[in-house]
mmCIF file of C-alpha atoms in Angstrom:
data_model
loop_
_atom_site.group_PDB
_atom_site.id
_atom_site.type_symbol
_atom_site.label_atom_id
_atom_site.label_comp_id
_atom_site.label_asym_id
_atom_site.label_seq_id
_atom_site.Cartn_x
_atom_site.Cartn_y
_atom_site.Cartn_z
ATOM 1 C CA LEU A 6 0.000 0.000 0.000
ATOM 2 C CA LEU A 7 2.929 2.355 0.691
ATOM 3 C CA TYR A 8 4.282 1.591 -2.796
ATOM 4 C CA ALA A 9 0.862 2.266 -4.325
ATOM 5 C CA ALA A 10 0.501 5.519 -2.369
ATOM 6 C CA LEU A 11 3.871 6.754 -3.648
ATOM 7 C CA THR A 12 3.488 5.696 -7.292
ATOM 8 C CA GLN A 13 -0.277 5.324 -7.913
ATOM 9 C CA ARG A 14 0.574 1.860 -9.347
ATOM 10 C CA TRP A 15 0.172 -1.679 -8.022
ATOM 11 C CA PRO A 16 3.680 -3.157 -7.453
ATOM 12 C CA TYR A 17 3.124 -6.158 -9.756
ATOM 13 C CA GLU A 18 2.552 -6.649 -13.466
ATOM 14 C CA THR A 19 -1.157 -7.354 -13.043
ATOM 15 C CA ASP A 20 -3.726 -4.599 -12.499
ATOM 16 C CA ALA A 21 -5.456 -4.788 -9.123
ATOM 17 C CA TYR A 22 -7.771 -2.802 -6.873
ATOM 18 C CA GLY A 23 -8.331 -0.044 -9.428
ATOM 19 C CA LEU A 24 -4.606 0.568 -9.993
ATOM 20 C CA SER A 25 -2.515 -0.137 -13.086
ATOM 21 C CA GLY A 26 0.295 -2.656 -12.650
ATOM 22 C CA LEU A 27 3.942 -2.164 -13.544
ATOM 23 C CA PRO A 28 5.063 -2.563 -17.171
ATOM 24 C CA LYS A 29 5.534 -6.220 -18.089
ATOM 25 C CA GLY A 30 9.067 -7.554 -18.231
ATOM 26 C CA VAL A 31 10.763 -4.880 -16.110
ATOM 27 C CA GLY A 32 10.235 -6.566 -12.753
ATOM 28 C CA LEU A 33 9.785 -4.729 -9.462
ATOM 29 C CA ILE A 34 11.407 -1.286 -9.600
ATOM 30 C CA ALA A 35 11.742 1.307 -6.853
ATOM 31 C CA PRO A 36 9.000 3.956 -6.516
ATOM 32 C CA ASP A 37 11.414 6.820 -7.243
ATOM 33 C CA GLN A 38 12.125 5.176 -10.626
ATOM 34 C CA VAL A 39 8.407 4.913 -11.389
ATOM 35 C CA ARG A 40 7.334 8.417 -10.470
ATOM 36 C CA ALA A 41 9.411 11.595 -10.382
ATOM 37 C CA GLY A 42 9.627 13.481 -7.118
ATOM 38 C CA VAL A 43 9.214 10.472 -4.805
ATOM 39 C CA HIS A 44 11.379 10.767 -1.692
ATOM 40 C CA ARG A 45 14.373 8.418 -1.839
ATOM 41 C CA GLY A 46 14.018 7.287 1.784
ATOM 42 C CA LEU A 47 10.324 6.460 1.429
ATOM 43 C CA SER A 48 11.099 4.679 -1.855
ATOM 44 C CA GLU A 49 13.696 2.450 -0.181
ATOM 45 C CA LEU A 50 11.361 1.821 2.754
ATOM 46 C CA ALA A 51 8.641 0.644 0.379
ATOM 47 C CA MET A 52 11.073 -1.802 -1.275
ATOM 48 C CA ARG A 53 12.145 -3.155 2.123
ATOM 49 C CA ALA A 54 8.508 -3.628 3.107
ATOM 50 C CA LEU A 55 7.888 -5.613 -0.090
ATOM 51 C CA VAL A 56 10.801 -7.961 0.837
ATOM 52 C CA ASN A 57 12.054 -7.769 -2.728
ATOM 53 C CA ASP A 58 15.008 -10.095 -3.368
ATOM 54 C CA GLY A 59 18.019 -8.044 -4.334
ATOM 55 C CA ALA A 60 16.244 -4.680 -4.227
ATOM 56 C CA THR A 61 18.144 -3.531 -1.124
ATOM 57 C CA ALA A 62 21.365 -5.474 -1.635
ATOM 58 C CA SER A 63 23.382 -2.343 -2.400
ATOM 59 C CA ARG A 64 22.576 -0.808 1.007
ATOM 60 C CA GLN A 65 22.552 -4.098 2.945
ATOM 61 C CA ASP A 66 19.249 -3.125 4.606
ATOM 62 C CA GLN A 67 17.189 -5.964 5.974
ATOM 63 C CA PRO A 68 13.637 -6.437 4.666
ATOM 64 C CA CYS A 69 10.735 -5.323 6.875
ATOM 65 C CA THR A 70 8.676 -8.458 7.452
ATOM 66 C CA THR A 71 6.607 -7.367 10.483
ATOM 67 C CA PRO A 72 4.773 -4.182 11.514
ATOM 68 C CA GLU A 73 7.309 -3.729 14.322
ATOM 69 C CA GLU A 74 10.252 -3.769 11.901
ATOM 70 C CA LEU A 75 8.498 -1.295 9.610
ATOM 71 C CA ALA A 76 7.737 1.020 12.569
ATOM 72 C CA LYS A 77 11.399 0.964 13.613
ATOM 73 C CA ALA A 78 12.491 1.717 10.042
ATOM 74 C CA VAL A 79 10.128 4.685 9.888
ATOM 75 C CA ALA A 80 11.406 5.994 13.240
ATOM 76 C CA ALA A 81 15.012 5.663 12.064
ATOM 77 C CA MET A 82 14.450 7.739 8.933
ATOM 78 C CA PRO A 83 15.954 11.235 9.035
ATOM 79 C CA ARG A 84 13.474 14.078 9.091
ATOM 80 C CA ILE A 85 12.407 15.023 5.600
ATOM 81 C CA ARG A 86 13.385 18.587 4.776
ATOM 82 C CA PRO A 87 10.558 20.531 3.184
ATOM 83 C CA PRO A 88 11.297 21.957 -0.245
ATOM 84 C CA GLU A 89 12.336 25.585 -0.562
ATOM 85 C CA PRO A 90 9.297 27.778 -1.146
ATOM 86 C CA ALA A 91 8.820 28.811 -4.710
ATOM 87 C CA PHE A 92 9.362 32.511 -5.455
ATOM 88 C CA THR A 93 6.055 34.284 -5.143
ATOM 89 C CA PRO A 94 5.959 37.441 -7.256
ATOM 90 C CA SER A 95 4.605 40.586 -5.651
ATOM 91 C CA PRO A 96 0.972 41.372 -6.377
ATOM 92 C CA ALA A 97 0.411 42.899 -9.782
ATOM 93 C CA TYR A 98 0.495 46.690 -9.892
ATOM 94 C CA GLN A 99 -2.975 47.917 -9.199
ATOM 95 C CA ARG A 100 -3.845 51.046 -11.132
ATOM 96 C CA THR A 101 -5.283 53.762 -8.967
ATOM 97 C CA THR A 102 -8.467 55.250 -10.240
ATOM 98 C CA TYR A 103 -9.592 58.784 -9.529
ATOM 99 C CA GLN A 104 -13.039 60.207 -9.307
ATOM 100 C CA GLN A 105 -13.727 62.264 -12.380
ATOM 101 C CA GLY A 106 -13.592 65.989 -11.734
ATOM 102 C CA LEU A 107 -11.552 65.774 -8.519
ATOM 103 C CA TYR A 108 -8.072 65.543 -10.036
ATOM 104 C CA GLY A 109 -5.952 68.528 -8.884
ATOM 105 C CA GLN A 110 -8.626 69.844 -6.562
ATOM 106 C CA SER A 111 -7.770 70.560 -2.965
ATOM 107 C CA SER A 112 -9.251 68.527 -0.173
ATOM 108 C CA ALA A 113 -10.690 71.773 1.289
ATOM 109 C CA ARG A 114 -13.609 71.486 -1.129
ATOM 110 C CA GLY A 115 -14.563 68.213 0.497
ATOM 111 C CA GLY A 116 -12.986 65.919 -2.064
ATOM 112 C CA THR A 117 -11.165 62.809 -0.824
ATOM 113 C CA ALA A 118 -8.754 60.657 -2.733
ATOM 114 C CA PRO A 119 -9.901 57.064 -3.108
ATOM 115 C CA ALA A 120 -8.130 54.574 -0.862
ATOM 116 C CA ALA A 121 -5.766 52.112 -2.488
ATOM 117 C CA ALA A 122 -7.125 48.562 -2.799
ATOM 118 C CA PRO A 123 -5.794 46.364 0.025
ATOM 119 C CA VAL A 124 -3.265 43.663 -0.857
ATOM 120 C CA PRO A 125 -4.949 40.257 -0.415
ATOM 121 C CA PRO A 126 -3.340 37.930 2.128
ATOM 122 C CA PRO A 127 -1.444 34.900 0.790
ATOM 123 C CA PRO A 128 -3.510 31.735 0.351
ATOM 124 C CA PRO A 129 -3.586 29.412 3.350
ATOM 125 C CA LEU A 130 -0.541 27.085 3.823
ATOM 126 C CA GLN A 131 1.449 28.859 1.095
ATOM 127 C CA SER A 132 4.007 30.204 3.534
ATOM 128 C CA ARG A 133 7.209 28.350 4.302
ATOM 129 C CA THR A 134 5.850 27.108 7.633
ATOM 130 C CA GLY A 135 2.597 25.984 6.002
ATOM 131 C CA LYS A 136 4.389 24.000 3.290
ATOM 132 C CA ALA A 137 6.599 22.320 5.874
ATOM 133 C CA LEU A 138 3.479 21.377 7.810
ATOM 134 C CA LYS A 139 1.861 19.903 4.679
ATOM 135 C CA TRP A 140 4.924 17.760 3.915
ATOM 136 C CA THR A 141 5.138 16.533 7.508
ATOM 137 C CA VAL A 142 1.450 15.593 7.592
ATOM 138 C CA SER A 143 1.731 13.832 4.214
ATOM 139 C CA ALA A 144 4.694 11.751 5.394
ATOM 140 C CA LEU A 145 2.876 10.802 8.608
ATOM 141 C CA LEU A 146 -0.262 9.833 6.679
ATOM 142 C CA ILE A 147 1.723 7.593 4.313
ATOM 143 C CA ALA A 148 3.494 5.873 7.231
ATOM 144 C CA ALA A 149 0.219 5.442 9.127
ATOM 145 C CA LEU A 150 -1.439 3.997 6.027
ATOM 146 C CA GLY A 151 1.331 1.435 5.599
ATOM 147 C CA LEU A 152 1.407 0.423 9.279
ATOM 148 C CA GLY A 153 -2.341 0.396 9.876
ATOM 149 C CA SER A 154 -3.098 -1.618 6.728
ATOM 150 C CA TRP A 155 -0.266 -4.158 6.950
ATOM 151 C CA GLN A 156 -2.499 -7.052 7.906
ATOM 152 C CA LEU A 157 -5.034 -6.207 5.198
ATOM 153 C CA ALA A 158 -2.348 -6.021 2.518
ATOM 154 C CA ASP A 159 -0.841 -9.323 3.643
ATOM 155 C CA THR A 160 -4.237 -11.020 3.391
ATOM 156 C CA LEU A 161 -4.916 -9.551 -0.058
ATOM 157 C CA LEU A 162 -1.538 -10.670 -1.388
ATOM 158 C CA LYS A 163 -2.018 -14.201 -0.076
ATOM 159 C CA ASP A 164 -5.438 -14.379 -1.710
ATOM 160 C CA GLU A 165 -3.975 -13.118 -4.982
ATOM 161 C CA LYS A 166 -1.241 -15.795 -4.977
ATOM 162 C CA THR A 167 -3.574 -18.682 -4.182
ATOM 163 C CA GLY A 168 -6.232 -17.538 -6.664
ATOM 164 C CA PRO A 169 -9.472 -15.647 -6.090
ATOM 165 C CA SER A 170 -12.351 -17.530 -4.517
ATOM 166 C CA LYS A 171 -15.697 -17.310 -6.231
ATOM 167 C CA SER A 172 -18.322 -15.492 -4.172
ATOM 168 C CA THR A 173 -21.987 -16.457 -4.084
ATOM 169 C CA GLY A 174 -23.737 -15.411 -7.272
ATOM 170 C CA GLU A 175 -20.488 -14.564 -9.069
ATOM 171 C CA LYS A 176 -20.484 -15.400 -12.767
ATOM 172 C CA ASP A 177 -18.140 -18.197 -13.744
ATOM 173 C CA ASP A 178 -16.167 -16.792 -16.657
ATOM 174 C CA GLY A 179 -13.582 -19.605 -16.726
ATOM 175 C CA LYS A 180 -10.843 -17.429 -15.250
ATOM 176 C CA ALA A 181 -11.113 -18.581 -11.660
ATOM 177 C CA GLY A 182 -7.882 -19.769 -10.033
ATOM 178 C CA LYS A 183 -7.095 -23.439 -10.384
ATOM 179 C CA VAL A 184 -6.939 -25.606 -7.280
ATOM 180 C CA VAL A 185 -3.370 -26.713 -6.700
ATOM 181 C CA SER A 186 -3.055 -30.472 -6.061
ATOM 182 C CA LYS A 187 -0.669 -31.805 -3.434
ATOM 183 C CA PRO A 188 1.546 -34.898 -3.716
ATOM 184 C CA LEU A 189 0.626 -37.881 -1.548
ATOM 185 C CA LYS A 190 3.286 -39.942 0.196
ATOM 186 C CA ILE A 191 3.501 -43.654 -0.660
ATOM 187 C CA GLU A 192 4.233 -45.848 2.359
ATOM 188 C CA ASP A 193 4.522 -49.227 0.625
ATOM 189 C CA ALA A 194 3.926 -51.103 -2.647
ATOM 190 C CA VAL A 195 3.446 -54.782 -3.518
ATOM 191 C CA GLU A 196 2.816 -56.642 -6.753
ATOM 192 C CA PHE A 197 -0.767 -57.825 -7.300
ATOM 193 C CA TYR A 198 -0.905 -61.308 -8.894
ATOM 194 C CA PRO A 199 -4.175 -63.122 -8.033
ATOM 195 C CA ASP A 200 -3.303 -66.059 -10.293
ATOM 196 C CA GLY A 201 -0.273 -66.856 -8.114
ATOM 197 C CA ILE A 202 2.286 -66.065 -10.845
ATOM 198 C CA ASP A 203 4.171 -62.837 -10.170
ATOM 199 C CA GLN A 204 6.118 -60.787 -12.711
ATOM 200 C CA HIS A 205 8.958 -59.371 -10.572
ATOM 201 C CA LYS A 206 7.485 -58.802 -7.108
ATOM 202 C CA ASP A 207 10.816 -57.839 -5.541
ATOM 203 C CA GLU A 208 10.973 -54.767 -7.825
ATOM 204 C CA ALA A 209 7.738 -53.143 -6.544
ATOM 205 C CA PRO A 210 9.509 -50.694 -4.128
ATOM 206 C CA ARG A 211 11.501 -49.306 -7.057
ATOM 207 C CA THR A 212 8.382 -47.610 -8.426
ATOM 208 C CA HIS A 213 8.293 -45.041 -5.585
ATOM 209 C CA ASP A 214 11.976 -44.665 -4.636
ATOM 210 C CA GLY A 215 12.343 -41.284 -6.349
ATOM 211 C CA ASP A 216 14.777 -42.680 -8.935
ATOM 212 C CA PRO A 217 13.304 -42.889 -12.466
ATOM 213 C CA SER A 218 16.208 -45.079 -13.597
ATOM 214 C CA THR A 219 14.904 -47.974 -11.489
ATOM 215 C CA PHE A 220 11.694 -49.818 -12.349
ATOM 216 C CA TRP A 221 9.375 -52.802 -11.999
ATOM 217 C CA HIS A 222 8.884 -54.693 -15.264
ATOM 218 C CA THR A 223 6.586 -57.343 -16.640
ATOM 219 C CA SER A 224 7.352 -60.443 -18.597
ATOM 220 C CA SER A 225 7.250 -60.392 -22.405
ATOM 221 C CA PHE A 226 4.001 -61.709 -23.891
ATOM 222 C CA ASN A 227 3.409 -63.051 -27.367
ATOM 223 C CA ASP A 228 -0.116 -61.605 -27.742
ATOM 224 C CA GLY A 229 -1.008 -57.919 -27.502
ATOM 225 C CA PRO A 230 -1.451 -55.095 -27.051
ATOM 226 C CA GLU A 231 -4.468 -56.417 -25.062
ATOM 227 C CA LEU A 232 -3.424 -59.243 -22.758
ATOM 228 C CA ALA A 233 -5.015 -62.568 -23.621
ATOM 229 C CA PRO A 234 -7.449 -63.362 -20.755
ATOM 230 C CA SER A 235 -6.455 -67.000 -20.949
ATOM 231 C CA VAL A 236 -2.878 -66.023 -20.099
ATOM 232 C CA LYS A 237 -3.285 -62.965 -17.837
ATOM 233 C CA LYS A 238 -6.249 -60.870 -16.745
ATOM 234 C CA GLY A 239 -3.827 -58.068 -16.067
ATOM 235 C CA VAL A 240 -0.696 -57.113 -14.164
ATOM 236 C CA GLY A 241 -0.164 -54.411 -11.580
ATOM 237 C CA LEU A 242 0.844 -53.051 -8.190
ATOM 238 C CA ILE A 243 -1.057 -52.021 -5.043
ATOM 239 C CA TYR A 244 0.122 -48.911 -3.173
ATOM 240 C CA ASP A 245 -0.391 -47.993 0.474
ATOM 241 C CA LEU A 246 -0.830 -44.227 1.105
ATOM 242 C CA GLY A 247 -0.537 -44.662 4.896
ATOM 243 C CA SER A 248 -4.070 -43.470 5.657
ATOM 244 C CA GLU A 249 -7.241 -42.703 3.760
ATOM 245 C CA GLN A 250 -6.531 -39.725 1.516
ATOM 246 C CA LYS A 251 -8.532 -37.618 -0.887
ATOM 247 C CA LEU A 252 -7.310 -38.849 -4.263
ATOM 248 C CA GLY A 253 -7.270 -36.543 -7.291
ATOM 249 C CA GLY A 254 -5.146 -38.494 -9.779
ATOM 250 C CA ALA A 255 -1.972 -40.412 -10.534
ATOM 251 C CA SER A 256 1.039 -40.033 -12.808
ATOM 252 C CA ILE A 257 2.619 -43.335 -13.874
ATOM 253 C CA GLY A 258 6.028 -43.332 -15.530
ATOM 254 C CA LEU A 259 6.386 -45.931 -18.326
ATOM 255 C CA ARG A 260 9.614 -47.334 -19.765
ATOM 256 C CA PHE A 261 8.300 -48.570 -23.117
ATOM 257 C CA LYS A 262 6.407 -46.544 -25.713
ATOM 258 C CA GLY A 263 4.389 -47.952 -28.564
ATOM 259 C CA SER A 264 0.904 -48.769 -29.777
ATOM 260 C CA PHE A 265 -0.686 -48.130 -26.357
ATOM 261 C CA THR A 266 -0.678 -49.004 -22.682
ATOM 262 C CA ALA A 267 -4.059 -49.378 -20.930
ATOM 263 C CA VAL A 268 -3.934 -48.484 -17.222
ATOM 264 C CA SER A 269 -6.720 -48.257 -14.644
ATOM 265 C CA LEU A 270 -6.898 -47.251 -10.972
ATOM 266 C CA TYR A 271 -8.945 -49.220 -8.444
ATOM 267 C CA LYS A 272 -9.609 -48.754 -4.735
ATOM 268 C CA THR A 273 -8.868 -51.866 -2.663
ATOM 269 C CA ASP A 274 -9.315 -52.672 1.030
ATOM 270 C CA SER A 275 -5.718 -53.772 1.720
ATOM 271 C CA LEU A 276 -2.327 -54.514 0.170
ATOM 272 C CA THR A 277 -3.347 -58.175 -0.162
ATOM 273 C CA PRO A 278 -7.106 -58.260 -0.861
ATOM 274 C CA SER A 279 -9.023 -61.490 -1.304
ATOM 275 C CA VAL A 280 -10.183 -61.773 -4.919
ATOM 276 C CA SER A 281 -11.403 -64.199 -7.513
ATOM 277 C CA ALA A 282 -8.825 -65.373 -10.057
ATOM 278 C CA SER A 283 -11.470 -65.359 -12.800
ATOM 279 C CA ASP A 284 -12.235 -61.643 -12.305
ATOM 280 C CA PRO A 285 -9.613 -60.091 -9.992
ATOM 281 C CA VAL A 286 -10.984 -56.518 -9.995
ATOM 282 C CA ALA A 287 -14.709 -57.363 -9.777
ATOM 283 C CA GLY A 288 -14.998 -56.289 -6.130
ATOM 284 C CA PHE A 289 -12.930 -53.092 -6.447
ATOM 285 C CA LYS A 290 -14.172 -49.564 -7.059
ATOM 286 C CA LYS A 291 -12.804 -48.180 -10.333
ATOM 287 C CA LEU A 292 -11.405 -44.654 -9.963
ATOM 288 C CA GLY A 293 -10.262 -43.902 -13.507
ATOM 289 C CA SER A 294 -8.454 -45.208 -16.584
ATOM 290 C CA VAL A 295 -6.403 -44.037 -19.568
ATOM 291 C CA LYS A 296 -4.642 -45.293 -22.703
ATOM 292 C CA SER A 297 -1.178 -43.884 -23.343
ATOM 293 C CA THR A 298 1.316 -44.211 -26.194
ATOM 294 C CA GLY A 299 4.036 -42.158 -24.475
ATOM 295 C CA ALA A 300 6.410 -42.417 -21.536
ATOM 296 C CA SER A 301 3.765 -41.690 -18.907
ATOM 297 C CA ALA A 302 0.122 -42.346 -18.143
ATOM 298 C CA ASP A 303 -1.718 -39.581 -16.302
ATOM 299 C CA ILE A 304 -5.037 -40.624 -14.783
ATOM 300 C CA LYS A 305 -7.596 -38.210 -13.344
ATOM 301 C CA VAL A 306 -9.903 -39.686 -10.723
ATOM 302 C CA ASN A 307 -13.581 -39.561 -11.641
ATOM 303 C CA GLY A 308 -15.391 -37.348 -9.109
ATOM 304 C CA GLU A 309 -14.347 -37.186 -5.454
ATOM 305 C CA ALA A 310 -12.777 -40.292 -3.971
ATOM 306 C CA LYS A 311 -10.913 -41.245 -0.816
ATOM 307 C CA ALA A 312 -8.644 -44.253 -0.614
ATOM 308 C CA ARG A 313 -5.699 -45.676 1.280
ATOM 309 C CA TYR A 314 -4.911 -48.666 -0.961
ATOM 310 C CA VAL A 315 -4.812 -48.054 -4.729
ATOM 311 C CA LEU A 316 -4.282 -50.661 -7.456
ATOM 312 C CA VAL A 317 -2.501 -49.683 -10.696
ATOM 313 C CA TRP A 318 -3.808 -52.299 -13.143
ATOM 314 C CA ILE A 319 -2.358 -52.772 -16.658
ATOM 315 C CA THR A 320 -4.380 -54.719 -19.235
ATOM 316 C CA ALA A 321 -2.617 -53.729 -22.492
ATOM 317 C CA MET A 322 1.055 -53.157 -23.334
ATOM 318 C CA PRO A 323 3.015 -52.090 -26.446
ATOM 319 C CA TYR A 324 5.423 -54.250 -28.394
ATOM 320 C CA SER A 325 9.112 -53.557 -27.665
ATOM 321 C CA PRO A 326 12.364 -55.232 -28.767
ATOM 322 C CA HIS A 327 14.920 -56.871 -26.494
ATOM 323 C CA ASP A 328 15.888 -54.648 -23.545
ATOM 324 C CA ALA A 329 19.250 -55.314 -21.929
ATOM 325 C CA ALA A 330 18.562 -53.130 -18.881
ATOM 326 C CA SER A 331 15.538 -55.210 -17.852
ATOM 327 C CA TYR A 332 16.887 -58.478 -19.241
ATOM 328 C CA SER A 333 13.617 -58.885 -21.145
ATOM 329 C CA ASN A 334 13.017 -60.434 -24.513
ATOM 330 C CA ALA A 335 11.123 -58.838 -27.379
ATOM 331 C CA GLY A 336 7.359 -58.903 -27.026
ATOM 332 C CA TYR A 337 4.409 -57.071 -25.556
ATOM 333 C CA LYS A 338 5.661 -55.729 -22.236
ATOM 334 C CA GLN A 339 5.837 -52.692 -19.974
ATOM 335 C CA ALA A 340 7.817 -51.343 -17.019
ATOM 336 C CA ILE A 341 6.800 -48.766 -14.398
ATOM 337 C CA THR A 342 9.527 -46.322 -13.367
ATOM 338 C CA GLU A 343 7.820 -43.949 -10.889
ATOM 339 C CA VAL A 344 4.266 -43.640 -9.596
ATOM 340 C CA LYS A 345 3.021 -40.407 -8.030
ATOM 341 C CA PHE A 346 -0.398 -39.765 -6.494
ATOM 342 C CA THR A 347 -1.927 -36.344 -5.927
ATOM 343 C CA GLY A 348 -4.739 -35.227 -3.653
#
């Protein structure tokens, strides 16, 4: 608010609260560089209050992050000298008028010379003392505005960063701020193989170790991309999120690209649920699915869902040649590098 009071601009590139923002691409510049005549000390104080990185590096002044620090900085400022009063010319020469017929006549005949018009007094606060008073009051008002409105400004800036909330009855014009999703921590992962034949169950922890160079991989199948139900209903992993979490989606890193990979998410009741081998996912709630031809499969959960145990279930895989890193032969196969869930 102090910056806006000095410059009549909002200290960011976007327009806000009836004020124009700063020109795009120039970054945050000091008030005395935006508007001529701004006091250098107040300009630096505004930059310190904005906690601008690098803006006060030349003077090694610490940023003002609390009202107390700002109050101390204001108190430490030297008194602002009022500007020298501008030269005020003397009142214009007022022409004396005489009553017709009295010029040159003596006052004994009763004639009186007209009195000269009085010189008007100077306008209020135009004297040197008055101007000094105006500057002092202006400086105090600016400081009071910054201190008294600190909490309000902090709240407004936080709201602006997180995106505006839509009030009741407000028209949805598609420009509302997007909700930022948060990553969910994975506590454990196990391979899900209801037919009793695992792919590489010891590799399951590699899919959430934070290293995309490690992975869990499947065997190579002769039929594809869809897995033959007589051979496999599907392959996948179950993840434990530690507690029931609001689930928004998942990002699954894939090692092999190709025709397509079909992946689905299901909610289970444990890491080792009891299922039927003929239809392993019949009792699970499906959360979402996607087909991907690239190096990742991003799945958005349908509606709102909460889950602790989540199954990543693959039912189709692309054809890939021999891979030395996974010691796998050519065929229809896939490998998961990293799995990330978001709330």
